[in-house]
Structure formats: C-alpha cells, structure tokens
Amino acid sequence: MSDDTSTTIPKTQKAVYFEKPNAPLEYKDVPVPEPKPTELLVNVLYTGVCATDTHVWSGSFGEVKAHIGGHEGAGKVVKVGSNVKGWKVGDYAGIKWLNGSCMNCEYCEQGAEPNCQEADLSGFTHNGSFQQYATCDAVQAAKIPKDVDLAKVAPILCAGVTVYKALKTADLLAGQWVCISGAAGGLGSLAIQYATAMGYRVIAIDGGADKGEYVKKLGAEVYIDFTTEKDIVEAVKKATNGGPHGVLNVSVSEAAINQSVEYIRPLGKVVLVGLPANAKVIAPVFSSVLKSIQIRGSYVGNRKDTQEALDFFLRGKVECPIKIAGLSEVSKVFDLMHAGKIMGRYVLDTSK
Ligand code: NAD
Ligand code: ZN
Ligand code: ZN
C-alpha cells in the first residue's frame, strides 16, 4: 500500500453542491473528503450525467442525504484507506451508484448487492462524483485498466452496467427482438449496442427524426417515433411480426411503459428500468395471463455485471457516444435532459 502522492492532494476542491432537493446547484469550493479505512480517495477526472441525478435533485427519490450528486465517475486513486487490499495509488477507478453494501445480508450473499437494504449510494446517501475528489468503498469501486479514455468509459459505470444487466434480465436468445424504449438517451444509446453485440435484433422507440437517424447508426433495425406514430402498440407488433420478445423501458415515461405491456410478444419479458416519479404499470390481467408475459424490475448491476459490461467496452463492442461539458455546467445539462434534447450521454470534465 502506498500513500506517496497524498502530499499533492489539495485541501479544497471544486464541486457542484446542493443543500436540499431543488435548491440551487452551486459550483463552489468544498473540502476534499478523507477516505475511511475501507475507502479509496479518487481524483475524479470525468463524470457522466445520468437522469437519476436529475431525479435525486428534484426530490422524486425522497430524502437525500448527500449534497453532491453524480455516480458515473472515472479517475485515479490518490489515497488508499488503511484496511484496503488490492488497490494502489495511481490505479484507475470507477465510482458507481452502488458505493457500498453490507456484504452480510441475504441479498449481498447472493451477489444482489444493489438490493441490500443498507446500500450506500453515490450522489444520494454518499457524496458523489460531481466533485474533483470523491471517496468510494474499495470493494465496490470498479477496476478500470490503465490507458483507457476516462471520459469515454465514464457512462459505462451506470448507464452501461444498468442496460447490460437489464438485457440479462430480459433473458433473450440471439436472433430475438428486443425493444429499447427511450433508445436515444444515455441508457438507450448503450442498450442498442449491447443488444446488438449480444446478437439481438433491436427495435428502437424515441421522439424526432434526428433521434431516428441516430439510433439506426448505433445498430437499431427499426425506429418508431413516439411523437408522430399514432398507434405505437400496433406499429411495434407489426414491425416485429407479433411483438418483441423483450422490452427495456429506459424512458422516463409512464405512458411508454404501459404501452410496452401491450405490445410485448406472448411469453415475452417487460423489463422496467426508467424511474418516472410516482408511475404505475397498468397491465391488463386478461391478456397478461393469456400471453403469459413477465414484468421484471432491473436495478443497476453487481460487481460481476460491472466487469462484464466494461469488458464489452474494452473490446470495442460498445462505444460511449459522449459530449463533453464542464463540471460547472451541470445545471445546463440537467435543463437539456429535461427538454429531451440530449442524444447519448453528457460527460463533465471536472477541471472546468
Ligand atoms: P435520458 O434522458 O438520457 O434518456 C431518456 C430517453 O427517453 C430520451 O432520449 C427521451 O427522448 C426518451 N423518451 C421520452 N419519452 C419517451 C416515450 N414516451 N417513448 C420513448 N422514449 C421516450 O435518461 P437516462 O440517463 O438514459 O435515464 C433513463 C431512466 O433510467 C431515468 O429514469 C433514470 O433514473 C433511470 N435509471 C435507472 C437505473 C436502474 O438501475 N434501474 C439506472 C440508471 C438510470
Ligand atoms: Zn445512473
Ligand atoms: Zn447487504
């Protein structure tokens, strides 16, 4: 274990801070945190902006304990807690939504760490990656090989892991149809590529002609524009000859989720990923029974899902379509996201 660069760690740093939900997002100087014995201190160089960050800030996830958001952080380890094994100063590390879990409960025991009731969450219960130096549990930190472009890998740490795990949850076979609803966004743009790499046929739903061109470039065979298509359920069924075998709901739309339980193919699996506030899934009982469909929730991924999702990226099977802004510009990125104007993912450079 080495602590040799700790002298170069500053006492204060830039962060995007909010006092409570909906309070102004302040770009300001805050103290550099001290890692616990089980934690790493990571110099975050780039961090993605996930729609979850906007939900946390707007209060739709309930009480927020953290004052600094962000959970797609990629950077370099600058300090290693005294009880940490397997990490050294200079390693590349990723900060995920799941920052730590108890490792003792029935969920942790079976590798379902995101479902741990004591999970510590970056940007929600634990100050996240919208700062230049962030602490993270050494067990949950993602190992990133050296020489990887840290800006491009950042979105894998939430969006990538989440959609990869959601595709595993859909439990499809190569050659089957998967519908990605919300396909041009941060999660969707990666979901199309993972699905294609896993051998599935992709039908994509989003809004606008530009997003249609975009998702087709990423690998979607069919595009349905929800802003112009009058009967989405029929259009999806027609294009897939009876409905997709699986659906990943990665939009923030209750209406889109409720359409998906209608157009899913008999025996198909509807996967819930997007988190519209207070939304409910309304599934017609009669057709759900006769079609024998399944509705499954999917929540980020565990350490193994993370390594597998990273592996697709490292082998060049999946690219992160990113645009770069400065950390000081978080509010602008949130506004663009609310307006549905982002294709792919915004990644913030923490030096600006
Ligand atoms: P995003 O804003 O980048 O993407 C959402 C996309 O949905 C946009 O392209 C938008 O145009 C599209 N959309 C809006 N209405 C639609 C409709 N009616 N039909 C089809 N598409 C529509 O957001 P993101 O960062 O990709 O996150 C998406 C959601 O996933 C958020 O709710 C986020 O909180 C959630 N999320 C869940 C998990 C999890 O573990 N379950 C993990 C990460 C993010
Ligand atoms: Zn996220
Ligand atoms: Zn646990």
mmCIF file of C-alpha atoms and ligand atoms in Angstrom:
data_model
loop_
_atom_site.group_PDB
_atom_site.id
_atom_site.type_symbol
_atom_site.label_atom_id
_atom_site.label_comp_id
_atom_site.label_asym_id
_atom_site.label_seq_id
_atom_site.Cartn_x
_atom_site.Cartn_y
_atom_site.Cartn_z
ATOM 1 C CA MET A 1 0.000 0.000 0.000
ATOM 2 C CA SER A 2 1.329 3.389 -0.886
ATOM 3 C CA ASP A 3 0.284 6.808 0.177
ATOM 4 C CA ASP A 4 3.038 8.618 -1.632
ATOM 5 C CA THR A 5 1.025 11.196 -3.559
ATOM 6 C CA SER A 6 -1.116 12.234 -0.598
ATOM 7 C CA THR A 7 1.035 15.343 -0.153
ATOM 8 C CA THR A 8 -0.174 16.592 -3.538
ATOM 9 C CA ILE A 9 -3.840 16.284 -2.558
ATOM 10 C CA PRO A 10 -5.271 19.753 -2.062
ATOM 11 C CA LYS A 11 -7.314 20.703 1.000
ATOM 12 C CA THR A 12 -10.177 22.146 -1.056
ATOM 13 C CA GLN A 13 -11.623 21.385 -4.454
ATOM 14 C CA LYS A 14 -14.417 22.339 -6.853
ATOM 15 C CA ALA A 15 -17.770 20.598 -6.509
ATOM 16 C CA VAL A 16 -21.397 21.033 -7.512
ATOM 17 C CA TYR A 17 -23.231 21.317 -4.201
ATOM 18 C CA PHE A 18 -26.918 21.485 -3.303
ATOM 19 C CA GLU A 19 -28.334 21.965 0.182
ATOM 20 C CA LYS A 20 -31.581 20.038 -0.411
ATOM 21 C CA PRO A 21 -33.732 18.925 -3.362
ATOM 22 C CA ASN A 22 -34.477 21.700 -5.828
ATOM 23 C CA ALA A 23 -32.085 24.095 -4.057
ATOM 24 C CA PRO A 24 -29.669 25.898 -6.391
ATOM 25 C CA LEU A 25 -26.802 23.802 -7.765
ATOM 26 C CA GLU A 26 -23.767 25.757 -6.575
ATOM 27 C CA TYR A 27 -20.383 25.343 -8.253
ATOM 28 C CA LYS A 28 -18.085 26.112 -5.333
ATOM 29 C CA ASP A 29 -15.069 25.188 -3.215
ATOM 30 C CA VAL A 30 -15.609 22.419 -0.673
ATOM 31 C CA PRO A 31 -13.150 20.437 1.494
ATOM 32 C CA VAL A 32 -11.530 17.350 -0.030
ATOM 33 C CA PRO A 33 -13.002 14.391 1.892
ATOM 34 C CA GLU A 34 -10.891 11.956 3.898
ATOM 35 C CA PRO A 35 -11.372 8.271 2.958
ATOM 36 C CA LYS A 36 -12.429 5.829 5.687
ATOM 37 C CA PRO A 37 -10.089 2.835 6.303
ATOM 38 C CA THR A 38 -12.213 0.798 3.824
ATOM 39 C CA GLU A 39 -12.346 3.501 1.139
ATOM 40 C CA LEU A 40 -10.367 4.990 -1.725
ATOM 41 C CA LEU A 41 -9.991 8.674 -2.458
ATOM 42 C CA VAL A 42 -10.409 9.076 -6.216
ATOM 43 C CA ASN A 43 -9.388 12.148 -8.216
ATOM 44 C CA VAL A 44 -12.445 12.194 -10.479
ATOM 45 C CA LEU A 45 -11.409 13.460 -13.909
ATOM 46 C CA TYR A 46 -14.688 12.835 -15.752
ATOM 47 C CA THR A 47 -18.211 12.074 -14.640
ATOM 48 C CA GLY A 48 -21.293 11.234 -16.657
ATOM 49 C CA VAL A 49 -24.667 12.874 -16.019
ATOM 50 C CA CYS A 50 -27.475 10.322 -15.569
ATOM 51 C CA ALA A 51 -31.191 11.146 -15.456
ATOM 52 C CA THR A 52 -31.124 9.646 -11.948
ATOM 53 C CA ASP A 53 -29.086 12.706 -10.861
ATOM 54 C CA THR A 54 -31.962 14.924 -12.006
ATOM 55 C CA HIS A 55 -34.497 12.744 -10.144
ATOM 56 C CA VAL A 56 -32.450 12.906 -6.919
ATOM 57 C CA TRP A 57 -32.074 16.667 -7.189
ATOM 58 C CA SER A 58 -35.769 17.220 -7.951
ATOM 59 C CA GLY A 59 -36.701 15.197 -4.857
ATOM 60 C CA SER A 60 -38.547 12.357 -6.583
ATOM 61 C CA PHE A 61 -36.346 9.732 -4.834
ATOM 62 C CA GLY A 62 -37.309 11.092 -1.390
ATOM 63 C CA GLU A 63 -34.943 12.197 1.355
ATOM 64 C CA VAL A 64 -31.436 12.903 0.067
ATOM 65 C CA LYS A 65 -28.520 12.561 2.485
ATOM 66 C CA ALA A 66 -25.785 13.644 0.064
ATOM 67 C CA HIS A 67 -25.115 17.228 -1.027
ATOM 68 C CA ILE A 68 -23.034 16.339 -4.062
ATOM 69 C CA GLY A 69 -24.576 14.286 -6.882
ATOM 70 C CA GLY A 70 -23.013 12.147 -9.593
ATOM 71 C CA HIS A 71 -22.398 8.414 -9.934
ATOM 72 C CA GLU A 72 -20.530 7.819 -13.198
ATOM 73 C CA GLY A 73 -17.120 8.973 -12.002
ATOM 74 C CA ALA A 74 -13.871 7.894 -13.635
ATOM 75 C CA GLY A 75 -10.485 8.874 -12.252
ATOM 76 C CA LYS A 76 -7.280 7.996 -10.496
ATOM 77 C CA VAL A 77 -6.794 6.669 -6.978
ATOM 78 C CA VAL A 78 -4.855 9.234 -4.920
ATOM 79 C CA LYS A 79 -5.201 7.730 -1.454
ATOM 80 C CA VAL A 80 -5.894 4.218 -0.176
ATOM 81 C CA GLY A 81 -7.596 3.537 3.187
ATOM 82 C CA SER A 82 -5.538 1.578 5.742
ATOM 83 C CA ASN A 83 -7.737 -1.590 5.527
ATOM 84 C CA VAL A 84 -7.972 -1.685 1.732
ATOM 85 C CA LYS A 85 -6.467 -4.556 -0.222
ATOM 86 C CA GLY A 86 -5.943 -4.795 -3.985
ATOM 87 C CA TRP A 87 -5.706 -1.096 -4.829
ATOM 88 C CA LYS A 88 -2.768 1.288 -5.048
ATOM 89 C CA VAL A 89 -2.246 4.975 -5.696
ATOM 90 C CA GLY A 90 -2.319 5.665 -9.436
ATOM 91 C CA ASP A 91 -4.830 2.903 -10.306
ATOM 92 C CA TYR A 92 -7.791 3.896 -12.463
ATOM 93 C CA ALA A 93 -11.093 3.546 -10.612
ATOM 94 C CA GLY A 94 -14.769 3.980 -11.363
ATOM 95 C CA ILE A 95 -17.405 5.342 -8.990
ATOM 96 C CA LYS A 96 -20.850 3.771 -9.406
ATOM 97 C CA TRP A 97 -24.322 4.409 -7.967
ATOM 98 C CA LEU A 98 -23.732 1.439 -5.625
ATOM 99 C CA ASN A 99 -20.919 2.792 -3.486
ATOM 100 C CA GLY A 100 -21.075 0.136 -0.761
ATOM 101 C CA SER A 101 -23.261 -2.577 0.749
ATOM 102 C CA CYS A 102 -23.301 -4.587 3.992
ATOM 103 C CA MET A 103 -21.953 -7.830 2.368
ATOM 104 C CA ASN A 104 -23.723 -9.845 5.092
ATOM 105 C CA CYS A 105 -27.437 -9.840 4.254
ATOM 106 C CA GLU A 106 -29.296 -12.453 2.197
ATOM 107 C CA TYR A 107 -29.118 -10.183 -0.895
ATOM 108 C CA CYS A 108 -25.405 -9.441 -0.626
ATOM 109 C CA GLU A 109 -24.755 -13.150 -0.019
ATOM 110 C CA GLN A 110 -26.213 -13.987 -3.418
ATOM 111 C CA GLY A 111 -24.477 -11.156 -5.265
ATOM 112 C CA ALA A 112 -27.566 -8.957 -5.378
ATOM 113 C CA GLU A 113 -25.675 -6.130 -3.701
ATOM 114 C CA PRO A 114 -27.786 -3.346 -5.255
ATOM 115 C CA ASN A 115 -30.777 -4.802 -3.385
ATOM 116 C CA CYS A 116 -29.026 -4.558 0.007
ATOM 117 C CA GLN A 117 -31.211 -2.614 2.426
ATOM 118 C CA GLU A 118 -28.111 -0.840 3.729
ATOM 119 C CA ALA A 119 -26.708 0.061 0.316
ATOM 120 C CA ASP A 120 -24.711 3.289 0.254
ATOM 121 C CA LEU A 121 -25.449 5.203 -2.953
ATOM 122 C CA SER A 122 -23.208 7.739 -4.694
ATOM 123 C CA GLY A 123 -24.925 11.080 -5.122
ATOM 124 C CA PHE A 124 -27.818 10.050 -2.840
ATOM 125 C CA THR A 125 -26.565 8.819 0.554
ATOM 126 C CA HIS A 126 -22.845 9.401 -0.154
ATOM 127 C CA ASN A 127 -21.353 12.498 -1.807
ATOM 128 C CA GLY A 128 -20.901 11.530 -5.445
ATOM 129 C CA SER A 129 -18.723 12.250 -8.460
ATOM 130 C CA PHE A 130 -19.738 15.878 -9.159
ATOM 131 C CA GLN A 131 -16.540 16.878 -7.341
ATOM 132 C CA GLN A 132 -12.841 16.609 -8.098
ATOM 133 C CA TYR A 133 -12.064 14.233 -5.216
ATOM 134 C CA ALA A 134 -14.604 11.625 -4.107
ATOM 135 C CA THR A 135 -14.463 8.744 -1.645
ATOM 136 C CA CYS A 136 -15.711 5.312 -2.527
ATOM 137 C CA ASP A 137 -15.850 1.887 -0.958
ATOM 138 C CA ALA A 138 -12.858 -0.101 -2.224
ATOM 139 C CA VAL A 139 -14.919 -3.294 -2.690
ATOM 140 C CA GLN A 140 -17.493 -1.615 -4.935
ATOM 141 C CA ALA A 141 -15.096 0.651 -6.870
ATOM 142 C CA ALA A 142 -14.804 -0.508 -10.490
ATOM 143 C CA LYS A 143 -11.360 -1.557 -11.688
ATOM 144 C CA ILE A 144 -10.528 0.255 -14.932
ATOM 145 C CA PRO A 145 -7.367 -0.705 -16.807
ATOM 146 C CA LYS A 146 -4.744 1.967 -17.458
ATOM 147 C CA ASP A 147 -4.653 3.725 -20.843
ATOM 148 C CA VAL A 148 -8.441 3.749 -21.116
ATOM 149 C CA ASP A 149 -10.003 7.083 -22.099
ATOM 150 C CA LEU A 150 -11.599 8.056 -18.777
ATOM 151 C CA ALA A 151 -14.137 10.383 -20.433
ATOM 152 C CA LYS A 152 -15.411 7.629 -22.691
ATOM 153 C CA VAL A 153 -15.539 4.912 -20.052
ATOM 154 C CA ALA A 154 -17.490 7.013 -17.514
ATOM 155 C CA PRO A 155 -21.014 6.247 -18.870
ATOM 156 C CA ILE A 156 -20.372 2.504 -18.598
ATOM 157 C CA LEU A 157 -20.290 2.880 -14.802
ATOM 158 C CA CYS A 158 -24.048 3.443 -14.578
ATOM 159 C CA ALA A 159 -25.738 3.518 -17.989
ATOM 160 C CA GLY A 160 -23.666 0.653 -19.394
ATOM 161 C CA VAL A 161 -23.865 -1.639 -16.381
ATOM 162 C CA THR A 162 -27.586 -0.953 -15.991
ATOM 163 C CA VAL A 163 -28.591 -1.775 -19.557
ATOM 164 C CA TYR A 164 -26.274 -4.774 -19.759
ATOM 165 C CA LYS A 165 -27.829 -6.214 -16.579
ATOM 166 C CA ALA A 166 -31.326 -5.324 -17.876
ATOM 167 C CA LEU A 167 -30.627 -7.264 -21.089
ATOM 168 C CA LYS A 168 -29.541 -10.246 -18.985
ATOM 169 C CA THR A 169 -32.777 -9.824 -17.029
ATOM 170 C CA ALA A 170 -34.751 -9.932 -20.303
ATOM 171 C CA ASP A 171 -33.215 -13.373 -20.816
ATOM 172 C CA LEU A 172 -33.337 -13.459 -24.628
ATOM 173 C CA LEU A 173 -31.806 -15.640 -27.299
ATOM 174 C CA ALA A 174 -29.681 -14.424 -30.183
ATOM 175 C CA GLY A 175 -31.932 -13.540 -33.113
ATOM 176 C CA GLN A 176 -34.862 -12.453 -30.940
ATOM 177 C CA TRP A 177 -36.330 -8.941 -30.971
ATOM 178 C CA VAL A 178 -35.720 -6.513 -28.135
ATOM 179 C CA CYS A 179 -37.462 -3.161 -27.991
ATOM 180 C CA ILE A 180 -35.465 -0.307 -26.466
ATOM 181 C CA SER A 181 -37.984 2.322 -25.378
ATOM 182 C CA GLY A 182 -36.070 5.582 -24.775
ATOM 183 C CA ALA A 183 -33.401 4.481 -27.246
ATOM 184 C CA ALA A 184 -31.573 7.746 -27.988
ATOM 185 C CA GLY A 185 -30.820 8.690 -24.369
ATOM 186 C CA GLY A 186 -27.847 7.822 -22.187
ATOM 187 C CA LEU A 187 -29.060 4.341 -21.280
ATOM 188 C CA GLY A 188 -30.799 3.688 -24.602
ATOM 189 C CA SER A 189 -27.806 4.529 -26.822
ATOM 190 C CA LEU A 190 -25.736 1.947 -24.948
ATOM 191 C CA ALA A 191 -28.600 -0.575 -24.743
ATOM 192 C CA ILE A 192 -28.841 -0.673 -28.560
ATOM 193 C CA GLN A 193 -25.142 -1.502 -28.813
ATOM 194 C CA TYR A 194 -25.079 -4.118 -26.029
ATOM 195 C CA ALA A 195 -28.184 -5.754 -27.506
ATOM 196 C CA THR A 196 -26.616 -5.859 -30.962
ATOM 197 C CA ALA A 197 -23.356 -7.255 -29.565
ATOM 198 C CA MET A 198 -25.363 -9.939 -27.733
ATOM 199 C CA GLY A 199 -26.997 -10.961 -31.006
ATOM 200 C CA TYR A 200 -30.492 -9.496 -30.562
ATOM 201 C CA ARG A 201 -32.494 -7.553 -33.146
ATOM 202 C CA VAL A 202 -33.293 -4.026 -31.986
ATOM 203 C CA ILE A 203 -36.461 -2.014 -32.475
ATOM 204 C CA ALA A 204 -35.961 1.460 -31.024
ATOM 205 C CA ILE A 205 -38.543 3.971 -29.785
ATOM 206 C CA ASP A 206 -37.820 7.647 -29.157
ATOM 207 C CA GLY A 207 -39.000 11.025 -30.446
ATOM 208 C CA GLY A 208 -37.914 13.008 -33.532
ATOM 209 C CA ALA A 209 -36.357 12.307 -36.926
ATOM 210 C CA ASP A 210 -32.830 13.169 -35.739
ATOM 211 C CA LYS A 211 -33.064 10.552 -32.987
ATOM 212 C CA GLY A 212 -34.242 8.032 -35.576
ATOM 213 C CA GLU A 213 -31.111 8.543 -37.665
ATOM 214 C CA TYR A 214 -29.007 8.400 -34.542
ATOM 215 C CA VAL A 215 -30.356 5.071 -33.216
ATOM 216 C CA LYS A 216 -30.083 3.455 -36.639
ATOM 217 C CA LYS A 217 -26.392 4.393 -36.772
ATOM 218 C CA LEU A 218 -25.980 2.687 -33.391
ATOM 219 C CA GLY A 219 -27.500 -0.544 -34.697
ATOM 220 C CA ALA A 220 -31.312 -0.372 -34.450
ATOM 221 C CA GLU A 221 -33.084 -2.099 -37.369
ATOM 222 C CA VAL A 222 -36.410 -0.330 -36.876
ATOM 223 C CA TYR A 223 -37.285 3.085 -35.429
ATOM 224 C CA ILE A 224 -40.677 4.150 -34.104
ATOM 225 C CA ASP A 225 -41.134 7.877 -33.461
ATOM 226 C CA PHE A 226 -43.472 8.297 -30.479
ATOM 227 C CA THR A 227 -44.107 11.942 -31.424
ATOM 228 C CA THR A 228 -45.618 11.079 -34.819
ATOM 229 C CA GLU A 229 -46.775 7.443 -34.605
ATOM 230 C CA LYS A 230 -50.478 7.330 -33.672
ATOM 231 C CA ASP A 231 -50.695 3.646 -32.715
ATOM 232 C CA ILE A 232 -47.393 2.656 -31.153
ATOM 233 C CA VAL A 233 -48.637 -0.728 -29.941
ATOM 234 C CA GLU A 234 -49.726 -1.794 -33.428
ATOM 235 C CA ALA A 235 -46.626 -0.328 -35.094
ATOM 236 C CA VAL A 236 -44.283 -2.269 -32.793
ATOM 237 C CA LYS A 237 -46.248 -5.503 -33.226
ATOM 238 C CA LYS A 238 -46.262 -5.118 -36.997
ATOM 239 C CA ALA A 239 -42.537 -4.390 -37.286
ATOM 240 C CA THR A 240 -41.622 -7.404 -35.137
ATOM 241 C CA ASN A 241 -44.156 -9.832 -36.532
ATOM 242 C CA GLY A 242 -46.165 -10.169 -33.320
ATOM 243 C CA GLY A 243 -44.256 -8.105 -30.745
ATOM 244 C CA PRO A 244 -40.714 -8.097 -29.366
ATOM 245 C CA HIS A 245 -39.528 -10.965 -27.154
ATOM 246 C CA GLY A 246 -38.259 -8.452 -24.633
ATOM 247 C CA VAL A 247 -38.562 -4.738 -23.867
ATOM 248 C CA LEU A 248 -36.173 -2.482 -21.976
ATOM 249 C CA ASN A 249 -38.065 0.523 -20.654
ATOM 250 C CA VAL A 250 -35.338 3.144 -20.321
ATOM 251 C CA SER A 251 -37.503 6.211 -20.910
ATOM 252 C CA VAL A 252 -38.892 8.363 -18.113
ATOM 253 C CA SER A 253 -42.439 7.895 -19.423
ATOM 254 C CA GLU A 254 -45.285 6.079 -17.674
ATOM 255 C CA ALA A 255 -47.257 6.015 -20.935
ATOM 256 C CA ALA A 256 -44.385 4.300 -22.750
ATOM 257 C CA ILE A 257 -44.119 1.650 -20.018
ATOM 258 C CA ASN A 258 -47.843 0.935 -20.218
ATOM 259 C CA GLN A 259 -47.657 0.550 -23.997
ATOM 260 C CA SER A 260 -44.874 -1.998 -23.555
ATOM 261 C CA VAL A 261 -47.059 -4.437 -21.608
ATOM 262 C CA GLU A 262 -49.472 -4.296 -24.561
ATOM 263 C CA TYR A 263 -47.066 -4.834 -27.463
ATOM 264 C CA ILE A 264 -44.875 -7.489 -25.800
ATOM 265 C CA ARG A 265 -44.991 -10.847 -27.583
ATOM 266 C CA PRO A 266 -46.590 -13.863 -25.851
ATOM 267 C CA LEU A 267 -44.079 -15.303 -23.305
ATOM 268 C CA GLY A 268 -42.141 -12.036 -23.559
ATOM 269 C CA LYS A 269 -40.397 -10.142 -20.776
ATOM 270 C CA VAL A 270 -41.016 -6.481 -19.988
ATOM 271 C CA VAL A 271 -38.058 -5.031 -18.092
ATOM 272 C CA LEU A 272 -38.561 -1.892 -16.003
ATOM 273 C CA VAL A 273 -35.507 0.350 -15.731
ATOM 274 C CA GLY A 274 -36.533 4.027 -16.125
ATOM 275 C CA LEU A 275 -37.892 5.684 -12.997
ATOM 276 C CA PRO A 276 -40.677 8.188 -13.757
ATOM 277 C CA ALA A 277 -41.827 9.711 -10.448
ATOM 278 C CA ASN A 278 -44.904 8.035 -8.873
ATOM 279 C CA ALA A 279 -45.565 5.992 -12.023
ATOM 280 C CA LYS A 280 -47.562 2.760 -12.051
ATOM 281 C CA VAL A 281 -47.506 -0.127 -14.501
ATOM 282 C CA ILE A 282 -51.049 -0.874 -15.625
ATOM 283 C CA ALA A 283 -51.049 -4.349 -17.151
ATOM 284 C CA PRO A 284 -54.320 -5.814 -18.464
ATOM 285 C CA VAL A 285 -54.787 -9.026 -16.468
ATOM 286 C CA PHE A 286 -56.621 -10.953 -19.195
ATOM 287 C CA SER A 287 -54.012 -10.528 -21.945
ATOM 288 C CA SER A 288 -51.101 -10.767 -19.460
ATOM 289 C CA VAL A 289 -52.367 -14.215 -18.443
ATOM 290 C CA LEU A 290 -53.225 -15.455 -21.924
ATOM 291 C CA LYS A 291 -49.926 -14.180 -23.307
ATOM 292 C CA SER A 292 -48.106 -15.368 -20.140
ATOM 293 C CA ILE A 293 -45.905 -12.283 -20.042
ATOM 294 C CA GLN A 294 -43.458 -11.373 -17.285
ATOM 295 C CA ILE A 295 -42.751 -7.933 -15.868
ATOM 296 C CA ARG A 296 -39.329 -7.692 -14.228
ATOM 297 C CA GLY A 297 -37.566 -4.829 -12.453
ATOM 298 C CA SER A 298 -33.832 -4.367 -13.041
ATOM 299 C CA TYR A 299 -31.633 -2.177 -10.851
ATOM 300 C CA VAL A 300 -28.051 -1.265 -11.855
ATOM 301 C CA GLY A 301 -25.812 -4.365 -11.561
ATOM 302 C CA ASN A 302 -23.373 -6.079 -9.232
ATOM 303 C CA ARG A 303 -19.565 -6.224 -9.425
ATOM 304 C CA LYS A 304 -19.618 -9.064 -11.926
ATOM 305 C CA ASP A 305 -22.112 -7.273 -14.192
ATOM 306 C CA THR A 306 -19.835 -4.224 -13.985
ATOM 307 C CA GLN A 307 -16.758 -6.147 -15.065
ATOM 308 C CA GLU A 308 -18.692 -7.846 -17.889
ATOM 309 C CA ALA A 309 -20.157 -4.544 -19.084
ATOM 310 C CA LEU A 310 -16.682 -2.975 -19.012
ATOM 311 C CA ASP A 311 -15.306 -5.933 -20.959
ATOM 312 C CA PHE A 312 -17.671 -5.259 -23.905
ATOM 313 C CA PHE A 313 -16.445 -1.645 -23.882
ATOM 314 C CA LEU A 314 -12.751 -2.573 -23.624
ATOM 315 C CA ARG A 315 -13.099 -4.987 -26.546
ATOM 316 C CA GLY A 316 -14.608 -2.203 -28.668
ATOM 317 C CA LYS A 317 -18.058 -3.826 -28.957
ATOM 318 C CA VAL A 318 -19.721 -0.802 -27.353
ATOM 319 C CA GLU A 319 -18.800 2.862 -27.715
ATOM 320 C CA CYS A 320 -19.946 5.640 -25.442
ATOM 321 C CA PRO A 321 -21.442 8.396 -27.579
ATOM 322 C CA ILE A 322 -20.411 11.326 -25.399
ATOM 323 C CA LYS A 323 -20.453 15.092 -25.457
ATOM 324 C CA ILE A 324 -18.174 16.880 -23.012
ATOM 325 C CA ALA A 325 -19.085 19.871 -20.834
ATOM 326 C CA GLY A 326 -17.517 21.355 -17.706
ATOM 327 C CA LEU A 327 -18.431 20.347 -14.149
ATOM 328 C CA SER A 328 -19.590 23.950 -13.657
ATOM 329 C CA GLU A 329 -22.250 23.368 -16.346
ATOM 330 C CA VAL A 330 -24.308 20.666 -14.585
ATOM 331 C CA SER A 331 -27.450 22.835 -14.490
ATOM 332 C CA LYS A 332 -27.329 23.376 -18.258
ATOM 333 C CA VAL A 333 -27.032 19.630 -18.821
ATOM 334 C CA PHE A 334 -29.992 18.997 -16.471
ATOM 335 C CA ASP A 335 -32.055 21.530 -18.489
ATOM 336 C CA LEU A 336 -31.163 19.839 -21.797
ATOM 337 C CA MET A 337 -32.084 16.468 -20.294
ATOM 338 C CA HIS A 338 -35.474 17.707 -19.053
ATOM 339 C CA ALA A 339 -36.146 19.115 -22.518
ATOM 340 C CA GLY A 340 -35.319 15.735 -24.123
ATOM 341 C CA LYS A 341 -32.562 17.384 -26.173
ATOM 342 C CA ILE A 342 -29.669 15.029 -25.413
ATOM 343 C CA MET A 343 -28.644 12.208 -27.709
ATOM 344 C CA GLY A 344 -26.243 9.820 -25.946
ATOM 345 C CA ARG A 345 -24.538 10.992 -22.769
ATOM 346 C CA TYR A 346 -23.032 14.211 -21.406
ATOM 347 C CA VAL A 347 -19.761 13.725 -19.550
ATOM 348 C CA LEU A 348 -18.348 16.502 -17.361
ATOM 349 C CA ASP A 349 -14.673 17.456 -17.277
ATOM 350 C CA THR A 350 -14.069 18.221 -13.584
ATOM 351 C CA SER A 351 -11.249 20.689 -14.369
ATOM 352 C CA LYS A 352 -13.679 23.155 -15.976
HETATM 353 P P1 NAD B 1 -32.151 10.220 -20.857
HETATM 354 O O1 NAD B 1 -32.903 11.467 -20.617
HETATM 355 O O2 NAD B 1 -30.755 10.311 -21.388
HETATM 356 O O3 NAD B 1 -32.966 9.246 -21.852
HETATM 357 C C1 NAD B 1 -34.365 9.095 -21.819
HETATM 358 C C2 NAD B 1 -34.845 8.967 -23.269
HETATM 359 O O4 NAD B 1 -36.238 8.624 -23.260
HETATM 360 C C3 NAD B 1 -34.710 10.256 -24.071
HETATM 361 O O5 NAD B 1 -33.998 10.016 -25.288
HETATM 362 C C4 NAD B 1 -36.165 10.657 -24.358
HETATM 363 O O6 NAD B 1 -36.331 11.330 -25.607
HETATM 364 C C5 NAD B 1 -36.847 9.296 -24.355
HETATM 365 N N1 NAD B 1 -38.319 9.337 -24.187
HETATM 366 C C6 NAD B 1 -39.059 10.237 -23.520
HETATM 367 N N2 NAD B 1 -40.379 9.917 -23.627
HETATM 368 C C7 NAD B 1 -40.452 8.769 -24.339
HETATM 369 C C8 NAD B 1 -41.526 7.949 -24.793
HETATM 370 N N3 NAD B 1 -42.799 8.240 -24.499
HETATM 371 N N4 NAD B 1 -41.222 6.836 -25.508
HETATM 372 C C9 NAD B 1 -39.941 6.522 -25.815
HETATM 373 N N5 NAD B 1 -38.877 7.298 -25.428
HETATM 374 C C10 NAD B 1 -39.147 8.398 -24.714
HETATM 375 O O7 NAD B 1 -32.141 9.435 -19.455
HETATM 376 P P2 NAD B 1 -31.144 8.262 -18.958
HETATM 377 O O8 NAD B 1 -29.998 8.855 -18.236
HETATM 378 O O9 NAD B 1 -30.913 7.331 -20.060
HETATM 379 O O10 NAD B 1 -32.069 7.560 -17.816
HETATM 380 C C11 NAD B 1 -33.305 6.970 -18.148
HETATM 381 C C12 NAD B 1 -34.047 6.497 -16.919
HETATM 382 O O11 NAD B 1 -33.379 5.373 -16.358
HETATM 383 C C13 NAD B 1 -34.139 7.515 -15.772
HETATM 384 O O12 NAD B 1 -35.411 7.437 -15.173
HETATM 385 C C14 NAD B 1 -33.085 7.029 -14.792
HETATM 386 O O13 NAD B 1 -33.346 7.417 -13.460
HETATM 387 C C15 NAD B 1 -33.251 5.545 -14.962
HETATM 388 N N6 NAD B 1 -32.120 4.718 -14.495
HETATM 389 C C16 NAD B 1 -32.445 3.563 -13.886
HETATM 390 C C17 NAD B 1 -31.437 2.721 -13.463
HETATM 391 C C18 NAD B 1 -31.782 1.416 -12.832
HETATM 392 O O14 NAD B 1 -30.891 0.810 -12.227
HETATM 393 N N7 NAD B 1 -32.985 0.911 -12.963
HETATM 394 C C19 NAD B 1 -30.093 3.081 -13.654
HETATM 395 C C20 NAD B 1 -29.808 4.279 -14.303
HETATM 396 C C21 NAD B 1 -30.838 5.096 -14.740
HETATM 397 ZN ZN ZN B 2 -27.342 6.395 -13.247
HETATM 398 ZN ZN ZN B 3 -26.424 -6.370 2.303
#
